[in-house]
């Protein structure tokens, strides 16, 4: 069976204690103030990986399927994305077909540093986080991508004890079950 390689990136997620300091360092490294993006993600039940509909709250969105291990530190994420111009309609169909696992609302500030997308996220009900997404080039090894992430983590002052293992959806679900 012919399999076409999905795009991949190396990701790190961590809790951010000083929002202003992180934003200052990210702005300095990216030489920009970043772009503000509002996102409403709806996660659907699926048998493997994760399936989410990202609504940008402006009439556009993306259906995203991804697979990545739930470990802290740099990890490889494989994904596929399909744009949509009608997120509410697609959400209704997928909700009926698969059922909703949960929802995440966030305001994201995006900085581009080299081949890395740096996100400074304020997540409703969770607080402040950062995500690094090293967009892998075809010739790069996972180790090279992980090293880019670790180096950038150091430059941004992110300590290992602040690393987070799962997705925001996982954190929200854990919070709801522990509360």
Short mmCIF file of N, CA and C in Angstrom, two decimals:
data_model
loop_
_atom_site.label_atom_id
_atom_site.label_comp_id
_atom_site.label_asym_id
_atom_site.label_seq_id
_atom_site.Cartn_x
_atom_site.Cartn_y
_atom_site.Cartn_z
N UNK A 1 0.84 -1.19 0.00
CA UNK A 1 0.00 0.00 0.00
C UNK A 1 0.88 1.24 0.00
N UNK A 2 0.60 2.15 -0.88
CA UNK A 2 1.36 3.39 -0.99
C UNK A 2 0.93 4.34 0.10
N UNK A 3 1.89 4.83 0.88
CA UNK A 3 1.51 5.81 1.90
C UNK A 3 2.26 7.10 1.65
N UNK A 4 1.54 8.18 1.68
CA UNK A 4 2.12 9.50 1.46
C UNK A 4 2.44 10.07 2.83
N UNK A 5 3.66 10.53 3.02
CA UNK A 5 4.07 11.06 4.32
C UNK A 5 3.27 12.31 4.66
N UNK A 6 2.76 12.33 5.89
CA UNK A 6 2.05 13.52 6.37
C UNK A 6 3.09 14.56 6.77
N UNK A 7 2.77 15.84 6.66
CA UNK A 7 3.69 16.85 7.18
C UNK A 7 3.90 16.62 8.68
N UNK A 8 5.03 17.08 9.18
CA UNK A 8 5.29 16.88 10.60
C UNK A 8 5.98 18.10 11.20
N UNK A 9 5.89 18.19 12.52
CA UNK A 9 6.63 19.20 13.24
C UNK A 9 7.01 18.65 14.60
N UNK A 10 7.99 19.29 15.22
CA UNK A 10 8.38 18.94 16.58
C UNK A 10 7.78 20.01 17.48
N UNK A 11 7.09 19.56 18.53
CA UNK A 11 6.37 20.49 19.40
C UNK A 11 6.84 20.42 20.84
N UNK A 12 6.79 21.57 21.48
CA UNK A 12 7.00 21.67 22.93
C UNK A 12 5.90 22.58 23.46
N UNK A 13 5.32 22.21 24.58
CA UNK A 13 4.31 23.06 25.23
C UNK A 13 4.72 23.23 26.68
N UNK A 14 4.54 24.46 27.21
CA UNK A 14 4.90 24.73 28.60
C UNK A 14 4.00 25.81 29.18
N UNK A 15 3.85 25.77 30.48
CA UNK A 15 3.12 26.80 31.23
C UNK A 15 4.01 28.05 31.25
N UNK A 16 3.40 29.21 31.14
CA UNK A 16 4.13 30.48 31.18
C UNK A 16 3.72 31.23 32.44
N UNK A 17 4.70 31.54 33.28
CA UNK A 17 4.38 32.25 34.52
C UNK A 17 4.41 33.77 34.32
N UNK A 18 5.34 34.27 33.48
CA UNK A 18 5.45 35.71 33.25
C UNK A 18 5.16 36.02 31.78
N UNK A 19 3.89 36.33 31.52
CA UNK A 19 3.41 36.57 30.16
C UNK A 19 4.19 37.68 29.46
N UNK A 20 4.37 38.81 30.17
CA UNK A 20 5.04 39.97 29.56
C UNK A 20 6.49 39.67 29.21
N UNK A 21 7.20 38.99 30.10
CA UNK A 21 8.60 38.66 29.86
C UNK A 21 8.74 37.72 28.67
N UNK A 22 7.89 36.70 28.59
CA UNK A 22 7.94 35.77 27.47
C UNK A 22 7.65 36.52 26.16
N UNK A 23 6.63 37.36 26.17
CA UNK A 23 6.25 38.12 24.96
C UNK A 23 7.41 39.03 24.52
N UNK A 24 8.09 39.63 25.48
CA UNK A 24 9.22 40.51 25.17
C UNK A 24 10.33 39.72 24.47
N UNK A 25 10.68 38.56 25.03
CA UNK A 25 11.75 37.74 24.44
C UNK A 25 11.35 37.23 23.06
N UNK A 26 10.11 36.77 22.90
CA UNK A 26 9.64 36.26 21.61
C UNK A 26 9.63 37.37 20.56
N UNK A 27 9.20 38.58 20.97
CA UNK A 27 9.17 39.72 20.04
C UNK A 27 10.59 40.08 19.60
N UNK A 28 11.51 40.03 20.54
CA UNK A 28 12.91 40.35 20.24
C UNK A 28 13.49 39.32 19.25
N UNK A 29 13.28 38.04 19.51
CA UNK A 29 13.82 36.99 18.64
C UNK A 29 13.16 36.98 17.26
N UNK A 30 11.86 37.29 17.20
CA UNK A 30 11.15 37.26 15.91
C UNK A 30 11.21 38.60 15.19
N UNK A 31 11.65 39.62 15.88
CA UNK A 31 11.68 41.00 15.36
C UNK A 31 10.29 41.43 14.91
N UNK A 32 9.27 41.03 15.71
CA UNK A 32 7.90 41.46 15.44
C UNK A 32 7.12 41.43 16.74
N UNK A 33 5.98 42.07 16.75
CA UNK A 33 5.13 42.07 17.94
C UNK A 33 4.18 40.87 17.96
N UNK A 34 4.25 40.05 16.90
CA UNK A 34 3.39 38.88 16.83
C UNK A 34 2.02 39.21 16.26
N UNK A 35 1.29 38.20 15.90
CA UNK A 35 -0.05 38.33 15.33
C UNK A 35 -1.05 37.71 16.28
N UNK A 36 -2.12 38.44 16.61
CA UNK A 36 -3.16 37.93 17.51
C UNK A 36 -4.17 37.11 16.70
N UNK A 37 -4.43 35.88 17.14
CA UNK A 37 -5.39 35.00 16.47
C UNK A 37 -6.33 34.44 17.54
N UNK A 38 -7.63 34.61 17.34
CA UNK A 38 -8.61 34.01 18.25
C UNK A 38 -9.04 32.68 17.67
N UNK A 39 -9.10 31.65 18.53
CA UNK A 39 -9.42 30.31 18.05
C UNK A 39 -10.41 29.63 18.98
N UNK A 40 -11.35 28.94 18.37
CA UNK A 40 -12.30 28.10 19.11
C UNK A 40 -12.17 26.71 18.50
N UNK A 41 -11.56 25.80 19.26
CA UNK A 41 -11.33 24.43 18.78
C UNK A 41 -12.38 23.50 19.36
N UNK A 42 -12.98 22.70 18.50
CA UNK A 42 -13.90 21.65 18.93
C UNK A 42 -13.26 20.32 18.61
N UNK A 43 -13.08 19.49 19.64
CA UNK A 43 -12.48 18.17 19.47
C UNK A 43 -13.58 17.13 19.35
N UNK A 44 -13.40 16.21 18.40
CA UNK A 44 -14.38 15.17 18.15
C UNK A 44 -13.82 13.82 18.57
N UNK A 45 -14.72 12.91 18.93
CA UNK A 45 -14.31 11.55 19.24
C UNK A 45 -13.78 10.91 17.97
N UNK A 46 -12.65 10.23 18.06
CA UNK A 46 -12.13 9.47 16.92
C UNK A 46 -11.29 8.32 17.45
N UNK A 47 -11.14 7.28 16.64
CA UNK A 47 -10.52 6.04 17.11
C UNK A 47 -9.01 6.14 17.29
N UNK A 48 -8.36 7.02 16.57
CA UNK A 48 -6.92 7.19 16.74
C UNK A 48 -6.56 8.65 16.56
N UNK A 49 -5.50 9.09 17.20
CA UNK A 49 -5.07 10.48 17.07
C UNK A 49 -6.13 11.44 17.60
N UNK A 50 -6.09 12.67 17.09
CA UNK A 50 -7.05 13.70 17.50
C UNK A 50 -7.61 14.38 16.26
N UNK A 51 -8.89 14.70 16.33
CA UNK A 51 -9.56 15.41 15.24
C UNK A 51 -10.21 16.64 15.82
N UNK A 52 -9.83 17.81 15.29
CA UNK A 52 -10.41 19.05 15.81
C UNK A 52 -10.78 19.98 14.66
N UNK A 53 -11.82 20.75 14.92
CA UNK A 53 -12.23 21.82 14.01
C UNK A 53 -11.82 23.12 14.66
N UNK A 54 -10.97 23.87 13.97
CA UNK A 54 -10.50 25.16 14.48
C UNK A 54 -11.30 26.26 13.78
N UNK A 55 -12.07 27.00 14.57
CA UNK A 55 -12.86 28.12 14.05
C UNK A 55 -12.12 29.41 14.40
N UNK A 56 -11.73 30.18 13.38
CA UNK A 56 -11.01 31.43 13.60
C UNK A 56 -11.95 32.59 13.94
N UNK A 57 -13.24 32.29 14.06
CA UNK A 57 -14.24 33.27 14.46
C UNK A 57 -14.37 34.41 13.45
N UNK A 58 -14.02 34.14 12.19
CA UNK A 58 -14.12 35.17 11.15
C UNK A 58 -14.69 34.58 9.86
N UNK A 59 -15.38 33.42 9.99
CA UNK A 59 -15.94 32.77 8.80
C UNK A 59 -15.02 31.74 8.17
N UNK A 60 -13.82 31.59 8.73
CA UNK A 60 -12.90 30.58 8.19
C UNK A 60 -12.47 29.63 9.30
N UNK A 61 -11.97 28.49 8.88
CA UNK A 61 -11.51 27.51 9.85
C UNK A 61 -10.71 26.42 9.19
N UNK A 62 -10.32 25.43 10.00
CA UNK A 62 -9.55 24.30 9.51
C UNK A 62 -10.00 23.04 10.25
N UNK A 63 -10.11 21.95 9.50
CA UNK A 63 -10.30 20.64 10.11
C UNK A 63 -8.91 20.03 10.18
N UNK A 64 -8.49 19.64 11.39
CA UNK A 64 -7.12 19.19 11.61
C UNK A 64 -7.14 17.80 12.27
N UNK A 65 -6.43 16.86 11.65
CA UNK A 65 -6.21 15.56 12.28
C UNK A 65 -4.73 15.51 12.63
N UNK A 66 -4.41 15.06 13.87
CA UNK A 66 -3.00 14.93 14.21
C UNK A 66 -2.77 13.78 15.18
N UNK A 67 -1.55 13.29 15.13
CA UNK A 67 -1.10 12.23 16.02
C UNK A 67 0.21 12.69 16.64
N UNK A 68 0.30 12.58 17.98
CA UNK A 68 1.55 12.88 18.66
C UNK A 68 1.51 12.23 20.03
N UNK A 69 2.68 11.81 20.52
CA UNK A 69 2.71 11.16 21.84
C UNK A 69 2.45 12.18 22.95
N UNK A 70 1.85 11.72 24.05
CA UNK A 70 1.61 12.59 25.21
C UNK A 70 2.79 12.48 26.17
N UNK A 71 3.88 13.13 25.80
CA UNK A 71 5.07 13.16 26.65
C UNK A 71 5.52 14.60 26.75
N UNK A 72 6.28 14.92 27.81
CA UNK A 72 6.78 16.29 27.87
C UNK A 72 8.05 16.38 27.03
N UNK A 73 8.53 17.60 26.83
CA UNK A 73 9.70 17.79 25.98
C UNK A 73 9.33 17.76 24.51
N UNK A 74 10.35 17.83 23.63
CA UNK A 74 10.08 17.86 22.19
C UNK A 74 9.50 16.54 21.71
N UNK A 75 8.46 16.61 20.91
CA UNK A 75 7.83 15.40 20.38
C UNK A 75 7.40 15.63 18.94
N UNK A 76 7.43 14.55 18.15
CA UNK A 76 7.06 14.64 16.75
C UNK A 76 5.55 14.56 16.61
N UNK A 77 4.98 15.48 15.85
CA UNK A 77 3.55 15.50 15.59
C UNK A 77 3.35 15.38 14.09
N UNK A 78 2.50 14.44 13.68
CA UNK A 78 2.15 14.28 12.26
C UNK A 78 0.72 14.77 12.10
N UNK A 79 0.43 15.51 11.01
CA UNK A 79 -0.89 16.12 10.88
C UNK A 79 -1.33 16.26 9.44
N UNK A 80 -2.62 16.44 9.26
CA UNK A 80 -3.18 16.83 7.96
C UNK A 80 -4.27 17.86 8.23
N UNK A 81 -4.39 18.83 7.32
CA UNK A 81 -5.28 19.98 7.51
C UNK A 81 -6.11 20.20 6.26
N UNK A 82 -7.41 20.50 6.46
CA UNK A 82 -8.28 20.88 5.36
C UNK A 82 -8.98 22.18 5.73
N UNK A 83 -8.87 23.22 4.90
CA UNK A 83 -9.54 24.49 5.20
C UNK A 83 -11.05 24.38 5.02
N UNK A 84 -11.79 25.21 5.73
CA UNK A 84 -13.24 25.29 5.56
C UNK A 84 -13.68 26.75 5.61
N UNK A 85 -14.69 27.07 4.84
CA UNK A 85 -15.26 28.43 4.86
C UNK A 85 -16.59 28.44 5.62
N UNK A 86 -16.94 27.30 6.23
CA UNK A 86 -18.19 27.21 6.99
C UNK A 86 -18.01 26.34 8.24
N UNK A 87 -17.22 26.83 9.21
CA UNK A 87 -16.97 26.03 10.41
C UNK A 87 -18.25 25.61 11.16
N UNK A 88 -19.27 26.48 11.32
CA UNK A 88 -20.45 26.04 12.08
C UNK A 88 -21.17 24.85 11.45
N UNK A 89 -21.30 24.83 10.12
CA UNK A 89 -21.96 23.74 9.43
C UNK A 89 -21.16 22.45 9.57
N UNK A 90 -19.84 22.53 9.39
CA UNK A 90 -18.98 21.36 9.52
C UNK A 90 -19.02 20.84 10.96
N UNK A 91 -19.05 21.75 11.92
CA UNK A 91 -19.13 21.35 13.33
C UNK A 91 -20.42 20.56 13.59
N UNK A 92 -21.52 21.01 13.03
CA UNK A 92 -22.80 20.33 13.22
C UNK A 92 -22.75 18.90 12.66
N UNK A 93 -22.20 18.75 11.46
CA UNK A 93 -22.13 17.43 10.82
C UNK A 93 -21.21 16.50 11.62
N UNK A 94 -20.03 16.98 11.99
CA UNK A 94 -19.08 16.14 12.73
C UNK A 94 -19.60 15.82 14.14
N UNK A 95 -20.30 16.76 14.75
CA UNK A 95 -20.88 16.52 16.08
C UNK A 95 -21.90 15.39 16.00
N UNK A 96 -22.76 15.43 14.97
CA UNK A 96 -23.75 14.37 14.78
C UNK A 96 -23.09 13.03 14.49
N UNK A 97 -22.05 13.04 13.68
CA UNK A 97 -21.41 11.79 13.25
C UNK A 97 -20.51 11.17 14.31
N UNK A 98 -19.75 11.99 15.01
CA UNK A 98 -18.70 11.47 15.89
C UNK A 98 -18.91 11.77 17.38
N UNK A 99 -19.66 12.82 17.68
CA UNK A 99 -19.79 13.27 19.06
C UNK A 99 -18.65 14.20 19.43
N UNK A 100 -18.91 15.14 20.32
CA UNK A 100 -17.92 16.14 20.73
C UNK A 100 -17.22 15.66 22.00
N UNK A 101 -15.90 15.68 21.96
CA UNK A 101 -15.09 15.34 23.13
C UNK A 101 -14.97 16.53 24.07
N UNK A 102 -14.87 17.74 23.49
CA UNK A 102 -14.74 18.96 24.28
C UNK A 102 -14.35 20.13 23.42
N UNK A 103 -14.25 21.30 24.06
CA UNK A 103 -13.92 22.53 23.33
C UNK A 103 -12.85 23.32 24.06
N UNK A 104 -12.03 24.04 23.28
CA UNK A 104 -10.97 24.88 23.82
C UNK A 104 -11.09 26.24 23.15
N UNK A 105 -11.15 27.29 23.98
CA UNK A 105 -11.15 28.66 23.46
C UNK A 105 -9.87 29.34 23.89
N UNK A 106 -9.21 29.99 22.92
CA UNK A 106 -7.96 30.65 23.27
C UNK A 106 -7.69 31.86 22.40
N UNK A 107 -6.85 32.73 22.96
CA UNK A 107 -6.29 33.82 22.19
C UNK A 107 -4.82 33.51 22.03
N UNK A 108 -4.38 33.48 20.80
CA UNK A 108 -3.00 33.08 20.48
C UNK A 108 -2.26 34.28 19.90
N UNK A 109 -1.04 34.46 20.37
CA UNK A 109 -0.15 35.46 19.78
C UNK A 109 0.95 34.68 19.08
N UNK A 110 1.02 34.80 17.77
CA UNK A 110 1.94 34.01 16.95
C UNK A 110 3.18 34.82 16.59
N UNK A 111 4.34 34.23 16.87
CA UNK A 111 5.63 34.80 16.48
C UNK A 111 6.32 33.79 15.57
N UNK A 112 6.98 34.23 14.52
CA UNK A 112 7.74 33.35 13.64
C UNK A 112 9.22 33.57 13.89
N UNK A 113 9.91 32.50 14.29
CA UNK A 113 11.35 32.58 14.56
C UNK A 113 12.01 31.45 13.76
N UNK A 114 12.66 31.83 12.66
CA UNK A 114 13.27 30.82 11.79
C UNK A 114 12.20 29.88 11.26
N UNK A 115 12.40 28.57 11.44
CA UNK A 115 11.43 27.58 10.96
C UNK A 115 10.42 27.23 12.04
N UNK A 116 10.37 28.04 13.11
CA UNK A 116 9.53 27.71 14.26
C UNK A 116 8.40 28.72 14.44
N UNK A 117 7.20 28.16 14.66
CA UNK A 117 6.04 28.97 15.03
C UNK A 117 5.99 28.98 16.56
N UNK A 118 6.09 30.17 17.14
CA UNK A 118 6.04 30.31 18.60
C UNK A 118 4.67 30.88 18.95
N UNK A 119 3.93 30.15 19.76
CA UNK A 119 2.59 30.58 20.17
C UNK A 119 2.62 30.97 21.64
N UNK A 120 2.07 32.12 21.95
CA UNK A 120 1.84 32.53 23.33
C UNK A 120 0.32 32.52 23.49
N UNK A 121 -0.18 31.54 24.23
CA UNK A 121 -1.61 31.28 24.30
C UNK A 121 -2.19 31.64 25.66
N UNK A 122 -3.34 32.30 25.63
CA UNK A 122 -4.16 32.48 26.82
C UNK A 122 -5.39 31.61 26.62
N UNK A 123 -5.48 30.53 27.41
CA UNK A 123 -6.51 29.52 27.22
C UNK A 123 -7.58 29.69 28.29
N UNK A 124 -8.83 29.84 27.84
CA UNK A 124 -9.96 30.03 28.75
C UNK A 124 -10.03 28.87 29.75
N UNK A 125 -9.99 29.20 31.02
CA UNK A 125 -10.10 28.19 32.07
C UNK A 125 -8.79 27.52 32.45
N UNK A 126 -7.69 27.80 31.72
CA UNK A 126 -6.40 27.16 32.02
C UNK A 126 -5.28 28.13 32.35
N UNK A 127 -5.24 29.29 31.67
CA UNK A 127 -4.16 30.24 31.91
C UNK A 127 -3.28 30.45 30.70
N UNK A 128 -1.99 30.73 30.96
CA UNK A 128 -1.04 31.12 29.91
C UNK A 128 -0.05 30.00 29.62
N UNK A 129 0.16 29.78 28.31
CA UNK A 129 1.06 28.72 27.87
C UNK A 129 1.84 29.21 26.66
N UNK A 130 2.93 28.50 26.36
CA UNK A 130 3.64 28.71 25.10
C UNK A 130 3.74 27.37 24.40
N UNK A 131 3.74 27.44 23.07
CA UNK A 131 3.97 26.26 22.25
C UNK A 131 5.03 26.61 21.22
N UNK A 132 5.94 25.71 21.02
CA UNK A 132 6.88 25.83 19.91
C UNK A 132 6.53 24.75 18.91
N UNK A 133 6.40 25.13 17.66
CA UNK A 133 6.18 24.16 16.57
C UNK A 133 7.30 24.35 15.57
N UNK A 134 8.27 23.44 15.59
CA UNK A 134 9.36 23.47 14.62
C UNK A 134 8.84 22.76 13.38
N UNK A 135 8.60 23.51 12.30
CA UNK A 135 8.07 22.93 11.07
C UNK A 135 9.23 22.23 10.36
N UNK A 136 9.13 20.90 10.31
CA UNK A 136 10.23 20.08 9.80
C UNK A 136 10.38 20.21 8.29
N UNK A 137 11.63 20.35 7.86
CA UNK A 137 11.94 20.30 6.43
C UNK A 137 12.15 18.84 6.06
N UNK A 138 11.87 18.45 4.81
CA UNK A 138 11.95 17.03 4.42
C UNK A 138 13.28 16.37 4.76
N UNK A 139 14.38 17.12 4.67
CA UNK A 139 15.70 16.51 4.89
C UNK A 139 16.11 16.46 6.36
N UNK A 140 15.31 17.06 7.24
CA UNK A 140 15.69 17.12 8.65
C UNK A 140 15.28 15.87 9.41
N UNK A 141 16.14 15.49 10.36
CA UNK A 141 15.81 14.37 11.24
C UNK A 141 15.00 14.89 12.42
N UNK A 142 14.31 13.99 13.09
CA UNK A 142 13.56 14.36 14.28
C UNK A 142 14.52 14.95 15.33
N UNK A 143 15.72 14.37 15.45
CA UNK A 143 16.70 14.88 16.41
C UNK A 143 17.07 16.33 16.13
N UNK A 144 17.23 16.66 14.85
CA UNK A 144 17.56 18.05 14.48
C UNK A 144 16.42 18.99 14.87
N UNK A 145 15.18 18.56 14.61
CA UNK A 145 14.03 19.37 14.98
C UNK A 145 13.93 19.54 16.49
N UNK A 146 14.21 18.48 17.22
CA UNK A 146 14.17 18.55 18.68
C UNK A 146 15.23 19.50 19.21
N UNK A 147 16.41 19.50 18.57
CA UNK A 147 17.48 20.40 19.01
C UNK A 147 17.11 21.86 18.76
N UNK A 148 16.46 22.14 17.62
CA UNK A 148 15.99 23.50 17.34
C UNK A 148 15.03 23.94 18.45
N UNK A 149 14.12 23.04 18.82
CA UNK A 149 13.13 23.35 19.87
C UNK A 149 13.80 23.60 21.22
N UNK A 150 14.74 22.74 21.59
CA UNK A 150 15.43 22.88 22.88
C UNK A 150 16.22 24.19 22.93
N UNK A 151 16.93 24.51 21.84
CA UNK A 151 17.71 25.76 21.79
C UNK A 151 16.81 26.98 21.95
N UNK A 152 15.67 26.96 21.25
CA UNK A 152 14.74 28.08 21.32
C UNK A 152 14.10 28.18 22.71
N UNK A 153 13.80 27.04 23.30
CA UNK A 153 13.25 26.99 24.65
C UNK A 153 14.20 27.71 25.61
N UNK A 154 15.51 27.43 25.49
CA UNK A 154 16.51 28.09 26.34
C UNK A 154 16.53 29.59 26.09
N UNK A 155 16.52 30.00 24.82
CA UNK A 155 16.56 31.43 24.48
C UNK A 155 15.34 32.17 25.03
N UNK A 156 14.21 31.47 25.11
CA UNK A 156 12.97 32.09 25.59
C UNK A 156 12.81 31.97 27.11
N UNK A 157 13.75 31.30 27.76
CA UNK A 157 13.72 31.18 29.21
C UNK A 157 12.67 30.22 29.74
N UNK A 158 12.35 29.18 28.95
CA UNK A 158 11.36 28.20 29.37
C UNK A 158 12.08 27.06 30.09
N UNK A 159 11.70 26.79 31.32
CA UNK A 159 12.38 25.75 32.09
C UNK A 159 11.65 24.41 31.94
N UNK A 160 12.41 23.34 32.09
CA UNK A 160 11.85 21.99 31.90
C UNK A 160 10.72 21.68 32.87
N UNK A 161 10.77 22.24 34.08
CA UNK A 161 9.71 21.92 35.05
C UNK A 161 8.35 22.52 34.66
N UNK A 162 8.34 23.44 33.68
CA UNK A 162 7.07 24.03 33.22
C UNK A 162 6.49 23.30 32.02
N UNK A 163 7.19 22.27 31.52
CA UNK A 163 6.70 21.54 30.35
C UNK A 163 5.38 20.84 30.65
N UNK A 164 4.54 20.77 29.62
CA UNK A 164 3.22 20.17 29.73
C UNK A 164 3.17 19.01 28.74
N UNK A 165 2.52 17.90 29.14
CA UNK A 165 2.55 16.72 28.29
C UNK A 165 1.45 16.67 27.24
N UNK A 166 0.20 16.93 27.60
CA UNK A 166 -0.91 16.70 26.67
C UNK A 166 -1.35 17.95 25.95
N UNK A 167 -2.49 17.82 25.28
CA UNK A 167 -3.12 18.94 24.59
C UNK A 167 -3.94 19.75 25.59
N UNK A 168 -4.30 20.98 25.22
CA UNK A 168 -5.16 21.80 26.09
C UNK A 168 -6.44 21.05 26.42
N UNK A 169 -6.96 20.33 25.43
CA UNK A 169 -8.20 19.57 25.65
C UNK A 169 -8.01 18.56 26.79
N UNK A 170 -6.86 17.89 26.83
CA UNK A 170 -6.57 16.93 27.90
C UNK A 170 -6.55 17.62 29.25
N UNK A 171 -5.91 18.79 29.30
CA UNK A 171 -5.82 19.54 30.56
C UNK A 171 -7.20 19.97 31.04
N UNK A 172 -8.03 20.41 30.11
CA UNK A 172 -9.39 20.83 30.47
C UNK A 172 -10.19 19.63 30.97
N UNK A 173 -10.08 18.50 30.26
CA UNK A 173 -10.82 17.31 30.69
C UNK A 173 -10.36 16.83 32.06
N UNK A 174 -9.05 16.86 32.31
CA UNK A 174 -8.53 16.48 33.64
C UNK A 174 -9.05 17.42 34.70
N UNK A 175 -9.06 18.71 34.38
CA UNK A 175 -9.56 19.71 35.34
C UNK A 175 -11.00 19.49 35.68
N UNK A 176 -11.80 19.11 34.67
CA UNK A 176 -13.23 18.89 34.92
C UNK A 176 -13.46 17.63 35.76
N UNK A 177 -12.62 16.61 35.56
CA UNK A 177 -12.83 15.37 36.30
C UNK A 177 -12.30 15.49 37.73
N UNK A 178 -11.27 16.34 37.93
CA UNK A 178 -10.71 16.50 39.27
C UNK A 178 -11.49 17.50 40.10
N UNK A 179 -12.24 18.38 39.45
CA UNK A 179 -12.93 19.45 40.15
C UNK A 179 -14.13 18.93 40.93
#
